[in-house]
Short mmCIF file of C-alpha atoms in Angstrom, two decimals:
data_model
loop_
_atom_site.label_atom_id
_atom_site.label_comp_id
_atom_site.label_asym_id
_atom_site.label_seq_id
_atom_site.Cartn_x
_atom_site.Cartn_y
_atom_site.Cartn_z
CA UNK A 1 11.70 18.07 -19.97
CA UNK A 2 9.86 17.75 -16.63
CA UNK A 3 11.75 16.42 -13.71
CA UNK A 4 9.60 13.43 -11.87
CA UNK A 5 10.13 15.16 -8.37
CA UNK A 6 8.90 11.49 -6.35
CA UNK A 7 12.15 9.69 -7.10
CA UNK A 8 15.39 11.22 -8.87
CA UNK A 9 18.27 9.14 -9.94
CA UNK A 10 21.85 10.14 -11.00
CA UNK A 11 23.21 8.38 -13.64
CA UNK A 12 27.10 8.52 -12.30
CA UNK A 13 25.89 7.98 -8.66
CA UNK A 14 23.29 5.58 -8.52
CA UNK A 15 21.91 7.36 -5.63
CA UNK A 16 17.73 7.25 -5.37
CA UNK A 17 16.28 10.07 -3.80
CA UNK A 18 13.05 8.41 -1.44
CA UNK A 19 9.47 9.42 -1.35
CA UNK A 20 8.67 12.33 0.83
CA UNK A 21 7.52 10.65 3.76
CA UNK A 22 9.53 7.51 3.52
CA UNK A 23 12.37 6.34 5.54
CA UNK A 24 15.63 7.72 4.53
CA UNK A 25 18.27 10.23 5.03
CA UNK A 26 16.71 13.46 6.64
CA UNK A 27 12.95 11.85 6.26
CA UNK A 28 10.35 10.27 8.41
CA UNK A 29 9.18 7.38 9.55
CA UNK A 30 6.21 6.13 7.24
CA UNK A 31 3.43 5.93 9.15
CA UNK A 32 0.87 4.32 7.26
CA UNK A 33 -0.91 1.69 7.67
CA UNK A 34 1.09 -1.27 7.21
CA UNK A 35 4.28 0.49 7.39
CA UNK A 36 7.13 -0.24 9.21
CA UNK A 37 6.32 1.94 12.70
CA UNK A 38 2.63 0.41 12.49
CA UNK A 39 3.89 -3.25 12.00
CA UNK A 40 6.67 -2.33 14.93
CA UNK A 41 3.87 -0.68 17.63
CA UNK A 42 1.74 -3.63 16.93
CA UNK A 43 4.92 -6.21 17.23
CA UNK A 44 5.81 -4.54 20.68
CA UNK A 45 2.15 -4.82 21.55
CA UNK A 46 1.77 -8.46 20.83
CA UNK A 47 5.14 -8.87 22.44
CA UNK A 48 3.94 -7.51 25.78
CA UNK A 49 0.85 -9.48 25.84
CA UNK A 50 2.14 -12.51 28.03
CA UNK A 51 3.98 -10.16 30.24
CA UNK A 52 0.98 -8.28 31.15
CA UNK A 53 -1.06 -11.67 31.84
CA UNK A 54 0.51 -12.16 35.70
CA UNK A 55 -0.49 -7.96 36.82
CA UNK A 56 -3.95 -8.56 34.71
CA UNK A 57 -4.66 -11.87 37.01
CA UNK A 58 -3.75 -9.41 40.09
CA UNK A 59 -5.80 -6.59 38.95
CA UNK A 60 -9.04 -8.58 38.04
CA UNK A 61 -8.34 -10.25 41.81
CA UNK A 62 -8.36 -6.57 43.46
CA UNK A 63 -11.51 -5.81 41.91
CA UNK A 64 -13.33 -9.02 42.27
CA UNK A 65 -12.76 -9.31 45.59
CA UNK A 66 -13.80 -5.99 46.77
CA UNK A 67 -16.68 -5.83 44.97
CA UNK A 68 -17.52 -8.73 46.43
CA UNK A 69 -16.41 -8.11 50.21
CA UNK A 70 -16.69 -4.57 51.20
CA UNK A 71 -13.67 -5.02 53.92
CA UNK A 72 -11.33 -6.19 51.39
CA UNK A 73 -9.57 -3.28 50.02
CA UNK A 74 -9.22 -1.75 53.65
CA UNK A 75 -5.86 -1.18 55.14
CA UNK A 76 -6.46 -3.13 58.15
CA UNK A 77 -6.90 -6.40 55.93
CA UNK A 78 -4.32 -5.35 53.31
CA UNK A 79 -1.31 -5.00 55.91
CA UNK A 80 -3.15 -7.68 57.46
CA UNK A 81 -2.07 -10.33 54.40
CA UNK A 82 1.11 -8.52 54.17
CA UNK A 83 1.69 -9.73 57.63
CA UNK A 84 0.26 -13.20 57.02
CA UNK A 85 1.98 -13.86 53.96
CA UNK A 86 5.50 -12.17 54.92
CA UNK A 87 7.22 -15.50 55.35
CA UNK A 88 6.11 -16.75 52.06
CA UNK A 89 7.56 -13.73 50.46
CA UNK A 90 10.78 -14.75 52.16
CA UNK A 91 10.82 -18.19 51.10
CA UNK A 92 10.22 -17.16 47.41
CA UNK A 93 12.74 -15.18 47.58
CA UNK A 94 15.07 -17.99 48.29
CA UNK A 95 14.04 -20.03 45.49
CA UNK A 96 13.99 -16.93 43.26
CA UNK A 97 17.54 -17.39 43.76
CA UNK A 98 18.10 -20.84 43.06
CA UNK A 99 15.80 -21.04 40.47
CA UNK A 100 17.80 -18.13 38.35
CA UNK A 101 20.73 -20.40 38.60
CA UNK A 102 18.72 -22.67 36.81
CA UNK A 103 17.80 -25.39 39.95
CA UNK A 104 15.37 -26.02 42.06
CA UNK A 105 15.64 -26.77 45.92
CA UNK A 106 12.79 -29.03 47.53
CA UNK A 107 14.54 -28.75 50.79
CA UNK A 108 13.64 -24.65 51.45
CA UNK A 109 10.94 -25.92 54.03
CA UNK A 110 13.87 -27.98 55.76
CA UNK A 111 16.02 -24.56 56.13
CA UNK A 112 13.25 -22.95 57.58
CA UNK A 113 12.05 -25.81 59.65
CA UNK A 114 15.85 -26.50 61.39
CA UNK A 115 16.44 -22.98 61.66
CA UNK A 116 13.16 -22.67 63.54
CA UNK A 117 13.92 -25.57 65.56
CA UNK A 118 17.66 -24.34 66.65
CA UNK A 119 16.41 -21.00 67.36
CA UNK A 120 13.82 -22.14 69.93
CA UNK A 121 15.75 -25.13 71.55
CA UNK A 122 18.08 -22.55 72.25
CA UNK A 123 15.49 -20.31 74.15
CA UNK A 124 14.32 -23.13 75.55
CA UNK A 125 18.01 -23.48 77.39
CA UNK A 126 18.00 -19.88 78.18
CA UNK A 127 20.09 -18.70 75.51
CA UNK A 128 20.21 -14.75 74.44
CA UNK A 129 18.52 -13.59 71.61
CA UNK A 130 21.50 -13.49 69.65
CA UNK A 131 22.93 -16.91 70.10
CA UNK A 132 19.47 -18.14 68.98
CA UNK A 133 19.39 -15.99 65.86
CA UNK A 134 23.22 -17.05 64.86
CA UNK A 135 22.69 -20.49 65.38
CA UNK A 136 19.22 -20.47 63.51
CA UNK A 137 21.12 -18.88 60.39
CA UNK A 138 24.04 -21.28 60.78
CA UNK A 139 21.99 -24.41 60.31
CA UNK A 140 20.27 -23.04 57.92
CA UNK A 141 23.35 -22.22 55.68
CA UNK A 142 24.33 -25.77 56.42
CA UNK A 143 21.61 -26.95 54.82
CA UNK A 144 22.45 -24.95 51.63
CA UNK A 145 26.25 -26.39 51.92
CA UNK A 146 24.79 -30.01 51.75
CA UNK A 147 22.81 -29.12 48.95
CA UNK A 148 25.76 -27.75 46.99
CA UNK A 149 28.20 -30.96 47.84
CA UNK A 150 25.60 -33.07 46.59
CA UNK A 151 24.58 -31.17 43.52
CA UNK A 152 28.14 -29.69 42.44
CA UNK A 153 31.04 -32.11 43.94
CA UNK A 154 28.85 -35.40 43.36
CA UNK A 155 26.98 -34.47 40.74
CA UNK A 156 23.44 -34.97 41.50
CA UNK A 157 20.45 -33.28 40.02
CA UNK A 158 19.21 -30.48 42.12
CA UNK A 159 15.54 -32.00 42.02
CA UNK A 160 17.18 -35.31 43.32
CA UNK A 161 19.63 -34.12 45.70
CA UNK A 162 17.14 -31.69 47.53
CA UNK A 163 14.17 -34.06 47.84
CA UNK A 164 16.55 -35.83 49.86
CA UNK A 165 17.61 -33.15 51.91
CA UNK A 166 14.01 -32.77 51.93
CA UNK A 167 13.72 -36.43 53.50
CA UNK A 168 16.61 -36.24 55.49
CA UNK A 169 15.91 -32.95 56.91
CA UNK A 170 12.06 -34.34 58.31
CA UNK A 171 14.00 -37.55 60.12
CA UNK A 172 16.01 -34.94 61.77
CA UNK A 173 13.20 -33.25 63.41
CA UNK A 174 11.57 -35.75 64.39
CA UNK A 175 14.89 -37.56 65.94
CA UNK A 176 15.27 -34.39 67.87
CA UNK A 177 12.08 -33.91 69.29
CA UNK A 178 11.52 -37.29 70.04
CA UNK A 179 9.30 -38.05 67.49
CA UNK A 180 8.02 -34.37 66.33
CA UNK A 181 6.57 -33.37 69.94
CA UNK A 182 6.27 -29.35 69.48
CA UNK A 183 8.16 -27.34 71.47
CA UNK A 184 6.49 -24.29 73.53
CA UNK A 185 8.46 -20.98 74.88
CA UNK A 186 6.08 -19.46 77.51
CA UNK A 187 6.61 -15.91 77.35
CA UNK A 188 8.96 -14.61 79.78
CA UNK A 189 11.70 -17.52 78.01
CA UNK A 190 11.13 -15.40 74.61
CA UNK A 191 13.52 -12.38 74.90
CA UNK A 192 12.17 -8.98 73.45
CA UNK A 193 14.86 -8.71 70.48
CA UNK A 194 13.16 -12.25 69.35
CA UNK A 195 9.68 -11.85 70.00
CA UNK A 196 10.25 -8.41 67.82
CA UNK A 197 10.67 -10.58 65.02
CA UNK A 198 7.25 -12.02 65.16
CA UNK A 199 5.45 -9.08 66.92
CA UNK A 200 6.83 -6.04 66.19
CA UNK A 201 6.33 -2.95 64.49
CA UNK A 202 8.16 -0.33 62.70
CA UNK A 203 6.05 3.05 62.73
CA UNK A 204 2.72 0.74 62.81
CA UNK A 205 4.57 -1.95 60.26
CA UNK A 206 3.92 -5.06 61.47
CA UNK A 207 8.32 -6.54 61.69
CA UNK A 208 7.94 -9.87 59.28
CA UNK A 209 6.30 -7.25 56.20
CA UNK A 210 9.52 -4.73 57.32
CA UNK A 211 12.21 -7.47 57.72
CA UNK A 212 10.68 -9.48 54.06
CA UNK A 213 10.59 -5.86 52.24
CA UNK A 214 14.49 -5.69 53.35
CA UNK A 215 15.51 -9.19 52.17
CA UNK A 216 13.47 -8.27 49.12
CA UNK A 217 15.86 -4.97 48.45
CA UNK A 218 19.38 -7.15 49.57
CA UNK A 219 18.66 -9.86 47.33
CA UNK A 220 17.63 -7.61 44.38
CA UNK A 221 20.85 -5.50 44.73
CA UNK A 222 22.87 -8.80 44.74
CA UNK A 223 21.32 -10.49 41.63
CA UNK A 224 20.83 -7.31 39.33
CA UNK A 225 23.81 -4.76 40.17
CA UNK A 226 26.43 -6.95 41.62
CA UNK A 227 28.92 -9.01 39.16
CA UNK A 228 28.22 -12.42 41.50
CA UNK A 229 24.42 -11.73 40.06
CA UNK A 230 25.38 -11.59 36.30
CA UNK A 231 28.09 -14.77 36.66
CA UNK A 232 24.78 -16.45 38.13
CA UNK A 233 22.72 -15.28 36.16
CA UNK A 234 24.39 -16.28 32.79
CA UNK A 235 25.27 -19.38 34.27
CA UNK A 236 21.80 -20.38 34.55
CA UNK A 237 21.05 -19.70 31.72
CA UNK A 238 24.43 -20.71 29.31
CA UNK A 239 25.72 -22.93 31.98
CA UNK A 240 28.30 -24.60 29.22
CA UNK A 241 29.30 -21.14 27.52
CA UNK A 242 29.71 -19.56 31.00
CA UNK A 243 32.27 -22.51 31.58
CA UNK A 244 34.14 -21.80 28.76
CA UNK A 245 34.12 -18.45 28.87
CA UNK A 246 35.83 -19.19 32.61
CA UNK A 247 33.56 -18.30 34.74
CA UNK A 248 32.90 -21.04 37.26
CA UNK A 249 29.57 -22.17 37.03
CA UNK A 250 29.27 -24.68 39.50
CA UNK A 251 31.02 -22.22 42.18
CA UNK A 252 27.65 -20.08 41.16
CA UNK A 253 25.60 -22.77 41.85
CA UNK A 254 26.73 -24.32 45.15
CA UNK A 255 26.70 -20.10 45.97
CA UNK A 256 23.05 -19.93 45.10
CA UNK A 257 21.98 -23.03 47.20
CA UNK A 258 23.90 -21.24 50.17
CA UNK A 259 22.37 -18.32 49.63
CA UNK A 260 19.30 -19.32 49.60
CA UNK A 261 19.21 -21.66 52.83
CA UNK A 262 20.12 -18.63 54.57
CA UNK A 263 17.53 -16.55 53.44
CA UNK A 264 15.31 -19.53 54.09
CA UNK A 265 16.41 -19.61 57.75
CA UNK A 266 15.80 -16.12 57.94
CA UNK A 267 12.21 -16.94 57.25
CA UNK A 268 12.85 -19.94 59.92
CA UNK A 269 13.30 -17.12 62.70
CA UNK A 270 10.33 -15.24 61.64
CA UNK A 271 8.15 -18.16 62.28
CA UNK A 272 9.86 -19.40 65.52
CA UNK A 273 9.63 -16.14 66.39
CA UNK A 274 5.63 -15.63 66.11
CA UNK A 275 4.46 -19.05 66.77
CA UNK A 276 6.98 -19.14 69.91
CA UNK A 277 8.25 -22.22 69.62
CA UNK A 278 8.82 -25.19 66.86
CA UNK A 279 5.95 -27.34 65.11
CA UNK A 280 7.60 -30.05 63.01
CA UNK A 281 7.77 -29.48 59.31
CA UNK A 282 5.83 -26.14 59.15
CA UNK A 283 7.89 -24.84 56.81
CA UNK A 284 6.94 -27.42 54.25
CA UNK A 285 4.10 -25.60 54.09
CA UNK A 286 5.75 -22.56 52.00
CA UNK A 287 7.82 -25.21 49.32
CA UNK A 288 5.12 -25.27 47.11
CA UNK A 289 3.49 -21.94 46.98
CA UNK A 290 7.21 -20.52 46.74
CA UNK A 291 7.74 -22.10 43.40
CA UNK A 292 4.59 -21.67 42.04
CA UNK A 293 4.74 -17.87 42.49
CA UNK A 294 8.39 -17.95 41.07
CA UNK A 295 7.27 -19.33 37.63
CA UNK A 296 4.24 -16.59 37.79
CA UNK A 297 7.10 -14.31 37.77
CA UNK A 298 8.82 -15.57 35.13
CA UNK A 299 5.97 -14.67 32.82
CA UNK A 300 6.50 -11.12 33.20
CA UNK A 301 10.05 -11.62 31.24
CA UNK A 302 10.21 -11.96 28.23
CA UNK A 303 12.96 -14.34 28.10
CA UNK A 304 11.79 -16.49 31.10
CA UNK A 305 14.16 -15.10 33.11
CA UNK A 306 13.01 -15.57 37.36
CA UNK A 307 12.85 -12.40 38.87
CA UNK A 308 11.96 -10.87 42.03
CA UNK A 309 9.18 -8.14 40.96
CA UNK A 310 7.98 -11.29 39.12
CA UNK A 311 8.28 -13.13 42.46
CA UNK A 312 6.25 -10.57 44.10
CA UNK A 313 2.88 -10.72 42.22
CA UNK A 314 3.11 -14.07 42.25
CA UNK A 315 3.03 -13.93 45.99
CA UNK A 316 0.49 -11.44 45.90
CA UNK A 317 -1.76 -13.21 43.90
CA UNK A 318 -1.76 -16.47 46.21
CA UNK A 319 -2.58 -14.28 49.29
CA UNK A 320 -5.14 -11.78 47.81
CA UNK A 321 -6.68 -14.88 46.72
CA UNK A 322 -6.59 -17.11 49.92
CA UNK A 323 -7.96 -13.83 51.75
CA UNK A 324 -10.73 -13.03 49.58
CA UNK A 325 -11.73 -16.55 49.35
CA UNK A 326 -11.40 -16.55 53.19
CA UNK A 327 -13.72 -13.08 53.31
CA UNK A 328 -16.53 -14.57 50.67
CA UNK A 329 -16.85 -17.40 53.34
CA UNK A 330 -15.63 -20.00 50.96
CA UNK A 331 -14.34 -23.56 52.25
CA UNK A 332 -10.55 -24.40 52.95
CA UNK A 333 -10.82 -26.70 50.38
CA UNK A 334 -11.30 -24.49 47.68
CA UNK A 335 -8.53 -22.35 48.12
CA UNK A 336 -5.93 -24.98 47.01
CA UNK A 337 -7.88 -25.72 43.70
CA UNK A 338 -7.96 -22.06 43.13
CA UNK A 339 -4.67 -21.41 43.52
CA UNK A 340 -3.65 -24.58 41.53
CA UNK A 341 -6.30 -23.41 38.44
CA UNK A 342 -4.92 -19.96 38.26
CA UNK A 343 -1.13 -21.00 38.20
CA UNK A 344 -2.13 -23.44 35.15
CA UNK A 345 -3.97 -20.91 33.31
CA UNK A 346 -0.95 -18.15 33.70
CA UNK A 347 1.02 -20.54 32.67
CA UNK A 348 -0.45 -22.25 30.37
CA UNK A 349 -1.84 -18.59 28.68
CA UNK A 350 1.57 -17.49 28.77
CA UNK A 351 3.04 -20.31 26.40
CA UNK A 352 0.05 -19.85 24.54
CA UNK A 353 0.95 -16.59 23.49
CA UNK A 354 4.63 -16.65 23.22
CA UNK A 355 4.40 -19.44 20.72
CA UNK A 356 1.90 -18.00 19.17
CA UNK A 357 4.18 -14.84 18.79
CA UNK A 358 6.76 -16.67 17.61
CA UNK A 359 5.19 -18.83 14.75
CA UNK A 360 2.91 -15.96 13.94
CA UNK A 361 4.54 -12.42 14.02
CA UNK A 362 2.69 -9.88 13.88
CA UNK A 363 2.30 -7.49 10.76
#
């Protein structure tokens, strides 16, 4: 009687022996074509696609541009947008945090524009350095405590309740300038420790790339290895289990708005700092390209999730593009359209594919 030696059953046991090379007790993975490690590769691969879609859009930038402009991949310029685009780092990283709660704050520009204006009407009345910076970061946190009565004791949605901070926050500059006249430090009013802010260097770093890189770390470490970052984390994202599970999550939002309007006014002293002195609603300027390059950097999660690496090459990919468009000799007009046509198609691509992922797996 020959024994079939592919597949063996037991009569008492009902116990198959598998195919040599199938999956099973002691055997391998089957690695066929079709099988369940080729169908899993290709699954991951599919899976990764709309991550990768964000660093592509970088990479293609990088080469475009110095192809195109010999003077674009040198240091000089590279450090050089690092420099320029510091304070819009610093502002995305504000609304990196607010966003992950799962908000939105319109009124980032008005932190940065009253912390700006503090910090130089105090130089302008011959304050130290230090009174200027405290009282810059103190307004600016106020703004972030208005924004969290509004949006977690009276209940009003964060879009709402921060465009009219945002609204508020432009009549109060131009009250207190007298109609938004600018306001000038000469020099010798500036002391060092401020003008550092703005103009210094840390072994040949320019100060706003050094002090952005450090918010950068600090805000990391608080949203991905502290416990305050999980609560607001999940209650961004489950904001009705988190309050059942008891963790508070409108204490974790009116925390994120506070948060954030100080890092915004950090951003405020940067700019006060290197333009010495206050323009009226500057800092509007940053509202916009803040939240676009957040929601780049949520395609680079796979759940959506806002995150600061995410953050980053979304702010990389508005300056490298601004700069290169600036070194090809194109117009000032053109650099808004850019940047609005390549958020659209990141975004837009990245839907795309998820959805496609989801009503078509891969096998």
């Amino acid at each position: 009687m020959s024994v079939d030696t592919r597949t063996q059953s037991s009569a008492t046991t009902g116990v198959s022996v598998p195919k040599a090379g199938s999956v099973g007790p002691g055997g391998g993975d089957d690695q066929r074509p079709g099988g369940p490690l080729s169908r899993l590769t290709v699954r991951g691969l599919g899976a990764a696609v709309p991550q990768a879609l964000a660093p592509a859009v970088l990479a293609v930038l990088l080469i475009v541009f110095a192809v195109l402009s010999p003077s674009f991949l040198t240091a000089d310029n590279l450090l050089g947008v690092l420099n320029q685009n510091a304070l819009l780092l610093v502002a995305a990283v504000a609304m990196t945090v607010v966003v992950r709660a799962g908000g939105i704050d319109l009124s980032i520009g008005v932190a940065i524009d009253l912390a700006a204006l503090t910090a130089s009407a105090l130089l302008a009345d011959d304050y130290v350095a230090w009174v200027a910076i405290v009282g810059g970061l103190v307004v600016g946190l106020l703004v972030g405590a208005v924004n969290a009565f509004l949006i977690v004791v009276l209940r009003i949605r964060p879009f709402l309740a921060t465009l009219s901070v945002w609204f508020i926050g432009g009549g109060v500059q131009q009250v207190a300038t007298d109609g938004g006249s600018p306001i000038y430090l000469s020099r010798s009013s500036v002391p060092d420790e401020f003008a550092w802010l703005g103009a210094g260097t840390v072994l040949g770093v320019a100060a706003p790339i050094v002090v952005a890189v450090l918010v950068l770390i600090i805000v990391w470490a608080a949203l991905e290895r502290s416990r305050w970052g999980r609560v607001l984390t999940a209650a961004g994202e489950q904001p009705t289990a988190t309050r059942i599970s008891g963790r508070l999550a409108g204490t974790s939002m009116a925390t994120a708005f506070i948060f954030a309007a100080g890092i915004a006014a950090i951003a405020g002293l940067i700019l006060a700092s290197r333009s010495q002195g206050f323009v009226a609603n500057s800092g509007q300027l940053y509202v916009l390209d803040s939240i676009g390059a957040v929601f780049i950097g949520t395609t680079l999660s796979r759940t959506g999730r806002p995150n600061l690496f995410g953050t980053l090459v979304g702010v990389l990919i508005f300056a490298l593009l601004t700069n290169g468009m600036n070194l090809i000799g194109l117009s000032f007009y053109w650099q808004g359209l850019a940047r609005g046509v390549v958020l659209i198609l990141i975004l837009l691509l990245g839907v795309l594919l998820a959805r496609d992922r989801v009503r078509k797996p891969l096998t």
